[in-house]
Amino acid sequence: MYTKVALTSALLAVAEARFAQEQIPVSFITALRNFGQPGQADTLAGAVPGVLLAAADPCAKLTLADQIVSTLGTDAAVISGAQKLVAAEQNFNPFAVSIPNICGDGFLPATAELRGIVPLVDPAVTGSDLENSNSAASLQSPFAADGLSVADVMVAQGFSNFTVNGAAAGGNANAGSGNADTATTTTTAAAAATTTATPVFTCGGSKTTTTAAAAATTTAAASTGDSGNAADNSAVAAGAGAVSDAVTGTFAGFQASSLGLDFGSCTPTVKFEESLNGRKAGEFTFQAQDPVVNKGQQEALNPNIIFNRICDQLVNVCGAADDAVTFCRSQQATLGAGAKDASTADAWNTALGFAGTDINPDNAPQAGLVGHT
């Protein structure tokens, strides 16, 4: 009897130890309190456990890592903390599943300094010794990751014992179909993809069915399609009207692309402004101009973060045509690593068919200007 109790206690202790993985990276982010505005590091640190829970979308921690950099800056200490989050083990219940779930979104993380880093996995997983060694090595010298998702990089380094959230490893989860806020595809990395739709949010989901809400001031239209973003984009209303707000910013109103691309209900332009959201004087950041696109999105020092957000929103809320989303992604790949200055904002707007767009519509800097809805 004593032996059975002792064995049970030992197993529970091991399980509890593994279930605490979501807490480990918190201290890496709270240590960044000297960066950004007061309280920002603590707020970001508070979001860490949620993205590392066993049921969390594995792409969510990559999005959070990008947000850490866009919010706190690009100091080496900030980059290091964000890198450790990317490499962190997601909580794992070996009694429920036998292999981990990895992000298959080839556009995440968007921050160049965070790419090529692969995560730790539970020691109970077959092949974990190799993967955990790769993870430690990637923090010292990131692996090649151009055009690859984290899942793809892991496979390239010899570990494929996982499922992929969004696409089979070896394929880009966003290429061609973009992100969906419903439907996830789960496959084994070593097997052919089998698509199943489930009503779970995914950061990089290849979709079976999408309902795209048309973001308009007074009207909205929904459509579903088998592989596209909208079955009939002509049904989508022209987007948000003109806005002038001292806090959220100024938007001239919906405009159509001169290239004839159908971006749905949204205008995918960017702005480049000084001191948004309480940032110090002389610090310029990128942000989407359309309030439907920038809703809830922090401004970013890295243009690729905002370009990624715009392309995501074209799918998630704008009802853009497939070819427009594909074109957006191609321009993200071309311009995402561009100079962190006004020339990149101008180049983006011109490339998408909005040449001459005012990249400081808010006449920033302005006291109290946040710059997004």
Tab-separated table of C-alpha atoms in Angstrom:
chain	number	residue	atom	x	y	z
A	1	MET	CA	0.000	0.000	0.000
A	2	TYR	CA	2.798	2.382	0.949
A	3	THR	CA	4.608	1.624	-2.316
A	4	LYS	CA	1.505	2.416	-4.357
A	5	VAL	CA	0.959	5.739	-2.530
A	6	ALA	CA	4.609	6.694	-2.938
A	7	LEU	CA	4.556	5.872	-6.650
A	8	THR	CA	1.364	7.841	-7.186
A	9	SER	CA	2.820	10.831	-5.332
A	10	ALA	CA	5.967	10.704	-7.418
A	11	LEU	CA	4.003	10.614	-10.683
A	12	LEU	CA	1.887	13.562	-9.580
A	13	ALA	CA	5.007	15.509	-8.637
A	14	VAL	CA	6.522	14.911	-12.073
A	15	ALA	CA	3.296	15.899	-13.812
A	16	GLU	CA	3.033	19.067	-11.737
A	17	ALA	CA	6.623	19.985	-12.563
A	18	ARG	CA	5.950	19.680	-16.285
A	19	PHE	CA	2.678	21.611	-16.000
A	20	ALA	CA	4.538	24.671	-14.652
A	21	GLN	CA	6.348	25.429	-17.897
A	22	GLU	CA	4.131	28.431	-18.657
A	23	GLN	CA	5.580	30.314	-15.672
A	24	ILE	CA	9.263	30.025	-16.578
A	25	PRO	CA	9.520	32.838	-19.175
A	26	VAL	CA	7.550	35.340	-17.064
A	27	SER	CA	10.668	36.520	-15.247
A	28	PHE	CA	12.449	37.128	-18.559
A	29	ILE	CA	9.829	39.731	-19.459
A	30	THR	CA	9.344	41.328	-16.025
A	31	ALA	CA	13.113	41.959	-16.083
A	32	LEU	CA	12.480	44.428	-18.925
A	33	ARG	CA	10.748	47.051	-16.771
A	34	ASN	CA	13.363	49.662	-17.698
A	35	PHE	CA	12.099	49.607	-21.289
A	36	GLY	CA	8.930	51.072	-22.742
A	37	GLN	CA	6.363	52.896	-20.636
A	38	PRO	CA	5.760	52.150	-16.931
A	39	GLY	CA	3.721	48.992	-16.534
A	40	GLN	CA	4.092	47.768	-20.118
A	41	ALA	CA	6.624	45.036	-19.314
A	42	ASP	CA	4.451	43.733	-16.480
A	43	THR	CA	1.388	43.702	-18.723
A	44	LEU	CA	3.248	41.742	-21.376
A	45	ALA	CA	4.672	39.372	-18.766
A	46	GLY	CA	1.158	38.763	-17.488
A	47	ALA	CA	0.160	37.516	-20.933
A	48	VAL	CA	2.930	34.907	-21.053
A	49	PRO	CA	1.277	32.071	-19.089
A	50	GLY	CA	-1.846	32.188	-21.231
A	51	VAL	CA	0.032	31.649	-24.488
A	52	LEU	CA	1.961	28.695	-23.056
A	53	LEU	CA	-0.941	26.706	-21.660
A	54	ALA	CA	-1.437	23.266	-23.173
A	55	ALA	CA	-4.602	24.321	-25.026
A	56	ALA	CA	-3.168	27.617	-26.326
A	57	ASP	CA	-2.609	28.301	-30.010
A	58	PRO	CA	1.161	27.791	-30.515
A	59	CYS	CA	1.236	30.798	-32.842
A	60	ALA	CA	0.037	33.062	-30.010
A	61	LYS	CA	3.385	33.058	-28.199
A	62	LEU	CA	5.113	34.172	-31.414
A	63	THR	CA	2.661	37.034	-31.806
A	64	LEU	CA	3.281	38.003	-28.165
A	65	ALA	CA	7.046	37.897	-28.722
A	66	ASP	CA	6.621	40.293	-31.655
A	67	GLN	CA	4.498	42.531	-29.462
A	68	ILE	CA	7.185	42.593	-26.772
A	69	VAL	CA	9.688	43.950	-29.280
A	70	SER	CA	7.267	46.408	-30.875
A	71	THR	CA	6.256	47.737	-27.455
A	72	LEU	CA	9.531	47.754	-25.522
A	73	GLY	CA	11.977	48.407	-28.357
A	74	THR	CA	14.925	46.674	-29.936
A	75	ASP	CA	17.502	46.859	-27.165
A	76	ALA	CA	19.556	43.653	-26.913
A	77	ALA	CA	17.961	42.835	-23.564
A	78	VAL	CA	14.455	43.088	-25.029
A	79	ILE	CA	15.395	40.928	-28.005
A	80	SER	CA	16.917	38.339	-25.659
A	81	GLY	CA	13.776	38.190	-23.516
A	82	ALA	CA	11.540	37.824	-26.564
A	83	GLN	CA	13.825	35.139	-28.000
A	84	LYS	CA	13.542	33.137	-24.784
A	85	LEU	CA	9.767	33.276	-25.071
A	86	VAL	CA	9.945	31.963	-28.643
A	87	ALA	CA	12.151	29.105	-27.406
A	88	ALA	CA	9.963	28.355	-24.388
A	89	GLU	CA	8.286	24.980	-23.978
A	90	GLN	CA	4.535	25.101	-24.256
A	91	ASN	CA	2.786	23.377	-21.369
A	92	PHE	CA	2.103	19.772	-22.277
A	93	ASN	CA	-0.078	17.030	-20.839
A	94	PRO	CA	1.496	13.673	-21.776
A	95	PHE	CA	-1.523	11.895	-20.274
A	96	ALA	CA	-3.784	13.527	-22.898
A	97	VAL	CA	-1.575	13.811	-25.998
A	98	SER	CA	1.690	12.233	-27.044
A	99	ILE	CA	3.265	14.962	-29.187
A	100	PRO	CA	3.364	18.778	-29.058
A	101	ASN	CA	1.600	21.263	-31.335
A	102	ILE	CA	3.792	23.726	-33.250
A	103	CYS	CA	2.986	26.917	-35.161
A	104	GLY	CA	2.894	26.499	-38.941
A	105	ASP	CA	2.557	30.197	-39.842
A	106	GLY	CA	5.494	31.091	-42.093
A	107	PHE	CA	5.113	34.781	-41.303
A	108	LEU	CA	5.573	34.386	-37.550
A	109	PRO	CA	7.436	35.649	-35.744
A	110	ALA	CA	7.572	38.771	-37.879
A	111	THR	CA	10.573	40.261	-36.049
A	112	ALA	CA	13.758	39.270	-37.896
A	113	GLU	CA	15.743	38.805	-34.677
A	114	LEU	CA	13.222	36.222	-33.459
A	115	ARG	CA	13.224	34.014	-36.540
A	116	GLY	CA	15.126	30.733	-36.726
A	117	ILE	CA	14.609	29.949	-33.038
A	118	VAL	CA	12.931	26.646	-32.220
A	119	PRO	CA	11.170	25.690	-28.975
A	120	LEU	CA	11.879	23.212	-26.256
A	121	VAL	CA	9.546	20.199	-26.079
A	122	ASP	CA	8.521	17.936	-23.243
A	123	PRO	CA	11.197	15.329	-22.407
A	124	ALA	CA	8.502	12.642	-22.671
A	125	VAL	CA	8.298	13.182	-26.435
A	126	THR	CA	10.301	10.810	-28.597
A	127	GLY	CA	13.201	12.708	-30.114
A	128	SER	CA	13.101	15.447	-27.490
A	129	ASP	CA	16.845	15.210	-26.812
A	130	LEU	CA	17.590	16.332	-30.367
A	131	GLU	CA	14.948	19.055	-30.393
A	132	ASN	CA	15.933	20.464	-27.002
A	133	SER	CA	19.558	20.535	-28.098
A	134	ASN	CA	18.484	22.350	-31.280
A	135	SER	CA	16.498	24.832	-29.215
A	136	ALA	CA	19.495	25.728	-27.056
A	137	ALA	CA	21.679	26.040	-30.148
A	138	SER	CA	19.146	28.270	-31.920
A	139	LEU	CA	19.274	30.817	-29.101
A	140	GLN	CA	22.994	31.146	-29.699
A	141	SER	CA	22.848	31.025	-33.494
A	142	PRO	CA	19.378	30.997	-35.103
A	143	PHE	CA	18.775	28.540	-37.932
A	144	ALA	CA	18.014	29.651	-41.479
A	145	ALA	CA	14.325	30.555	-41.586
A	146	ASP	CA	13.649	32.566	-44.741
A	147	GLY	CA	10.104	31.763	-45.824
A	148	LEU	CA	9.820	29.019	-43.207
A	149	SER	CA	7.524	28.547	-40.242
A	150	VAL	CA	8.879	27.418	-36.873
A	151	ALA	CA	7.523	23.956	-37.712
A	152	ASP	CA	9.434	23.947	-41.005
A	153	VAL	CA	12.667	24.943	-39.282
A	154	MET	CA	12.254	22.126	-36.748
A	155	VAL	CA	11.803	19.579	-39.511
A	156	ALA	CA	14.843	20.952	-41.363
A	157	GLN	CA	16.879	20.328	-38.223
A	158	GLY	CA	15.767	16.722	-37.933
A	159	PHE	CA	12.791	16.777	-35.543
A	160	SER	CA	9.270	16.142	-36.846
A	161	ASN	CA	7.429	14.412	-34.015
A	162	PHE	CA	4.679	17.010	-33.636
A	163	THR	CA	1.407	18.273	-35.041
A	164	VAL	CA	1.202	21.594	-36.851
A	165	ASN	CA	-1.329	24.302	-36.165
A	166	GLY	CA	-2.174	25.692	-39.575
A	167	ALA	CA	-0.390	23.495	-42.120
A	168	ALA	CA	1.782	20.452	-42.515
A	169	ALA	CA	5.452	21.114	-41.844
A	170	GLY	CA	7.220	21.878	-45.092
A	171	GLY	CA	4.404	24.169	-46.250
A	172	ASN	CA	3.711	27.798	-45.472
A	173	ALA	CA	0.517	28.133	-43.491
A	174	ASN	CA	-0.222	31.570	-44.867
A	175	ALA	CA	0.927	31.170	-48.442
A	176	GLY	CA	-1.986	31.537	-50.806
A	177	SER	CA	-4.794	31.433	-48.280
A	178	GLY	CA	-3.710	33.748	-45.461
A	179	ASN	CA	-4.827	33.681	-41.854
A	180	ALA	CA	-8.278	32.653	-40.703
A	181	ASP	CA	-9.877	33.326	-37.366
A	182	THR	CA	-11.788	30.076	-37.584
A	183	ALA	CA	-10.618	26.644	-38.615
A	184	THR	CA	-7.369	24.890	-37.876
A	185	THR	CA	-5.646	22.136	-39.776
A	186	THR	CA	-3.820	19.524	-37.723
A	187	THR	CA	-1.422	17.112	-39.336
A	188	THR	CA	1.630	15.090	-38.406
A	189	ALA	CA	4.754	16.606	-39.877
A	190	ALA	CA	5.848	13.332	-41.436
A	191	ALA	CA	2.493	12.508	-42.990
A	192	ALA	CA	0.307	13.956	-45.720
A	193	ALA	CA	-2.014	16.719	-44.572
A	194	THR	CA	-5.534	15.858	-43.475
A	195	THR	CA	-7.796	18.860	-43.105
A	196	THR	CA	-10.385	19.166	-40.380
A	197	ALA	CA	-12.218	22.326	-39.477
A	198	THR	CA	-12.773	23.242	-35.841
A	199	PRO	CA	-14.071	26.490	-34.341
A	200	VAL	CA	-10.760	27.441	-32.740
A	201	PHE	CA	-8.842	30.666	-33.316
A	202	THR	CA	-5.546	30.158	-35.116
A	203	CYS	CA	-2.792	32.662	-35.798
A	204	GLY	CA	-1.892	30.959	-39.025
A	205	GLY	CA	-4.763	28.788	-40.140
A	206	SER	CA	-5.348	27.245	-43.494
A	207	LYS	CA	-9.097	27.409	-43.680
A	208	THR	CA	-11.987	25.268	-44.768
A	209	THR	CA	-14.693	27.847	-44.100
A	210	THR	CA	-14.277	31.537	-43.356
A	211	THR	CA	-16.845	34.112	-42.376
A	212	ALA	CA	-15.439	37.549	-43.073
A	213	ALA	CA	-17.228	40.458	-41.447
A	214	ALA	CA	-17.200	43.539	-43.608
A	215	ALA	CA	-15.904	46.388	-41.493
A	216	ALA	CA	-18.020	49.397	-42.353
A	217	THR	CA	-19.460	52.314	-40.450
A	218	THR	CA	-23.051	51.348	-41.049
A	219	THR	CA	-23.177	48.074	-42.946
A	220	ALA	CA	-21.550	44.640	-42.906
A	221	ALA	CA	-21.691	41.658	-45.206
A	222	ALA	CA	-20.571	38.074	-44.615
A	223	SER	CA	-19.486	35.450	-47.068
A	224	THR	CA	-18.068	31.945	-46.971
A	225	GLY	CA	-15.911	30.036	-49.410
A	226	ASP	CA	-14.074	26.747	-49.726
A	227	SER	CA	-10.600	28.167	-50.228
A	228	GLY	CA	-10.986	31.886	-50.859
A	229	ASN	CA	-11.618	34.705	-48.476
A	230	ALA	CA	-15.042	35.665	-49.770
A	231	ALA	CA	-17.326	34.066	-52.307
A	232	ASP	CA	-18.540	37.413	-53.554
A	233	ASN	CA	-16.399	40.391	-52.664
A	234	SER	CA	-18.764	42.658	-54.552
A	235	ALA	CA	-21.152	42.207	-51.634
A	236	VAL	CA	-18.668	43.762	-49.206
A	237	ALA	CA	-19.455	47.345	-48.374
A	238	ALA	CA	-16.888	50.109	-48.872
A	239	GLY	CA	-14.984	50.458	-45.639
A	240	ALA	CA	-14.678	52.848	-42.763
A	241	GLY	CA	-15.584	56.461	-43.300
A	242	ALA	CA	-13.391	59.435	-42.475
A	243	VAL	CA	-12.299	59.653	-38.846
A	244	SER	CA	-10.639	62.476	-36.943
A	245	ASP	CA	-9.982	61.684	-33.310
A	246	ALA	CA	-7.395	63.229	-30.987
A	247	VAL	CA	-6.653	59.850	-29.407
A	248	THR	CA	-7.140	57.179	-32.075
A	249	GLY	CA	-5.994	59.350	-34.977
A	250	THR	CA	-7.081	60.584	-38.379
A	251	PHE	CA	-8.207	58.437	-41.316
A	252	ALA	CA	-9.223	59.933	-44.638
A	253	GLY	CA	-11.785	57.206	-45.286
A	254	PHE	CA	-11.973	54.195	-47.566
A	255	GLN	CA	-9.988	54.335	-50.791
A	256	ALA	CA	-9.711	51.803	-53.594
A	257	SER	CA	-6.316	50.672	-54.869
A	258	SER	CA	-5.145	52.209	-58.147
A	259	LEU	CA	-3.953	48.712	-59.118
A	260	GLY	CA	-7.501	47.408	-59.227
A	261	LEU	CA	-6.850	44.984	-56.364
A	262	ASP	CA	-9.865	44.203	-54.199
A	263	PHE	CA	-8.822	44.758	-50.593
A	264	GLY	CA	-12.406	44.315	-49.476
A	265	SER	CA	-13.712	46.847	-47.005
A	266	CYS	CA	-10.281	48.070	-45.880
A	267	THR	CA	-7.590	50.477	-47.017
A	268	PRO	CA	-4.222	48.761	-46.340
A	269	THR	CA	-2.081	51.887	-45.973
A	270	VAL	CA	0.477	52.596	-43.251
A	271	LYS	CA	1.584	55.701	-41.422
A	272	PHE	CA	4.964	56.522	-39.876
A	273	GLU	CA	4.680	58.912	-36.968
A	274	GLU	CA	6.607	60.254	-34.009
A	275	SER	CA	5.816	59.612	-30.334
A	276	LEU	CA	2.679	57.526	-30.800
A	277	ASN	CA	1.137	56.067	-27.672
A	278	GLY	CA	3.416	57.920	-25.254
A	279	ARG	CA	6.705	57.006	-26.918
A	280	LYS	CA	9.641	59.332	-26.366
A	281	ALA	CA	10.362	62.321	-28.580
A	282	GLY	CA	12.176	61.365	-31.750
A	283	GLU	CA	10.939	57.751	-31.750
A	284	PHE	CA	9.040	56.975	-34.943
A	285	THR	CA	6.876	53.898	-35.405
A	286	PHE	CA	4.737	52.264	-38.068
A	287	GLN	CA	0.981	51.770	-37.761
A	288	ALA	CA	-1.898	50.874	-40.061
A	289	GLN	CA	-4.058	53.860	-40.990
A	290	ASP	CA	-7.451	52.187	-41.337
A	291	PRO	CA	-9.089	52.003	-37.865
A	292	VAL	CA	-10.587	48.618	-38.743
A	293	VAL	CA	-7.125	47.248	-39.455
A	294	ASN	CA	-5.277	48.843	-36.528
A	295	LYS	CA	-7.874	48.027	-33.876
A	296	GLY	CA	-6.052	46.650	-30.846
A	297	GLN	CA	-2.656	46.643	-32.601
A	298	GLN	CA	0.263	48.413	-30.948
A	299	GLU	CA	2.390	50.641	-33.153
A	300	ALA	CA	5.725	49.024	-34.053
A	301	LEU	CA	9.317	49.987	-34.667
A	302	ASN	CA	9.539	47.046	-37.071
A	303	PRO	CA	7.505	47.634	-40.258
A	304	ASN	CA	7.089	43.897	-40.838
A	305	ILE	CA	4.903	43.594	-37.746
A	306	ILE	CA	2.442	46.130	-39.137
A	307	PHE	CA	2.608	44.696	-42.666
A	308	ASN	CA	1.805	41.272	-41.207
A	309	ARG	CA	-1.122	42.730	-39.281
A	310	ILE	CA	-2.512	44.386	-42.413
A	311	CYS	CA	-2.331	41.175	-44.444
A	312	ASP	CA	-3.926	39.240	-41.568
A	313	GLN	CA	-6.804	41.698	-41.290
A	314	LEU	CA	-7.468	41.564	-45.028
A	315	VAL	CA	-8.518	37.986	-44.371
A	316	ASN	CA	-9.929	38.234	-40.861
A	317	VAL	CA	-12.200	41.262	-41.164
A	318	CYS	CA	-11.893	42.942	-44.569
A	319	GLY	CA	-13.142	40.259	-46.950
A	320	ALA	CA	-10.334	40.892	-49.432
A	321	ALA	CA	-9.985	38.854	-52.613
A	322	ASP	CA	-7.474	36.012	-52.658
A	323	ASP	CA	-5.201	37.683	-55.197
A	324	ALA	CA	-5.129	40.869	-53.108
A	325	VAL	CA	-4.116	38.921	-50.002
A	326	THR	CA	-1.427	37.067	-51.955
A	327	PHE	CA	-0.125	40.376	-53.302
A	328	CYS	CA	-0.094	41.831	-49.784
A	329	ARG	CA	2.004	38.886	-48.586
A	330	SER	CA	4.406	39.267	-51.493
A	331	GLN	CA	4.954	42.932	-50.644
A	332	GLN	CA	5.410	42.018	-46.980
A	333	ALA	CA	8.173	39.622	-48.006
A	334	THR	CA	9.757	42.307	-50.196
A	335	LEU	CA	9.481	45.307	-47.862
A	336	GLY	CA	9.215	43.799	-44.371
A	337	ALA	CA	12.947	43.984	-43.763
A	338	GLY	CA	13.193	47.501	-45.150
A	339	ALA	CA	14.627	50.544	-43.432
A	340	LYS	CA	12.796	51.634	-40.312
A	341	ASP	CA	12.024	55.021	-41.746
A	342	ALA	CA	9.547	56.957	-43.863
A	343	SER	CA	10.868	55.515	-47.121
A	344	THR	CA	9.522	52.057	-46.228
A	345	ALA	CA	6.084	53.437	-45.388
A	346	ASP	CA	5.991	55.288	-48.698
A	347	ALA	CA	7.205	52.209	-50.567
A	348	TRP	CA	4.462	50.049	-49.019
A	349	ASN	CA	1.677	52.475	-49.846
A	350	THR	CA	2.925	52.906	-53.398
A	351	ALA	CA	3.345	49.164	-53.936
A	352	LEU	CA	-0.265	48.472	-52.925
A	353	GLY	CA	-1.682	51.184	-55.159
A	354	PHE	CA	-1.876	54.168	-52.813
A	355	ALA	CA	0.978	56.372	-54.014
A	356	GLY	CA	1.158	59.784	-52.392
A	357	THR	CA	-0.641	58.739	-49.189
A	358	ASP	CA	0.113	61.070	-46.282
A	359	ILE	CA	2.166	58.975	-43.846
A	360	ASN	CA	1.615	61.462	-41.008
A	361	PRO	CA	-2.132	62.052	-41.192
A	362	ASP	CA	-2.256	62.758	-37.448
A	363	ASN	CA	0.274	65.597	-37.680
A	364	ALA	CA	2.238	63.800	-34.974
A	365	PRO	CA	3.610	64.278	-32.434
A	366	GLN	CA	0.476	65.259	-30.558
A	367	ALA	CA	-0.141	65.028	-26.825
A	368	GLY	CA	-2.424	62.104	-25.962
A	369	LEU	CA	-2.265	60.575	-29.448
A	370	VAL	CA	-2.372	56.773	-29.305
A	371	GLY	CA	-2.785	56.269	-33.036
A	372	HIS	CA	-5.035	53.200	-33.123
A	373	THR	CA	-8.522	52.157	-32.098
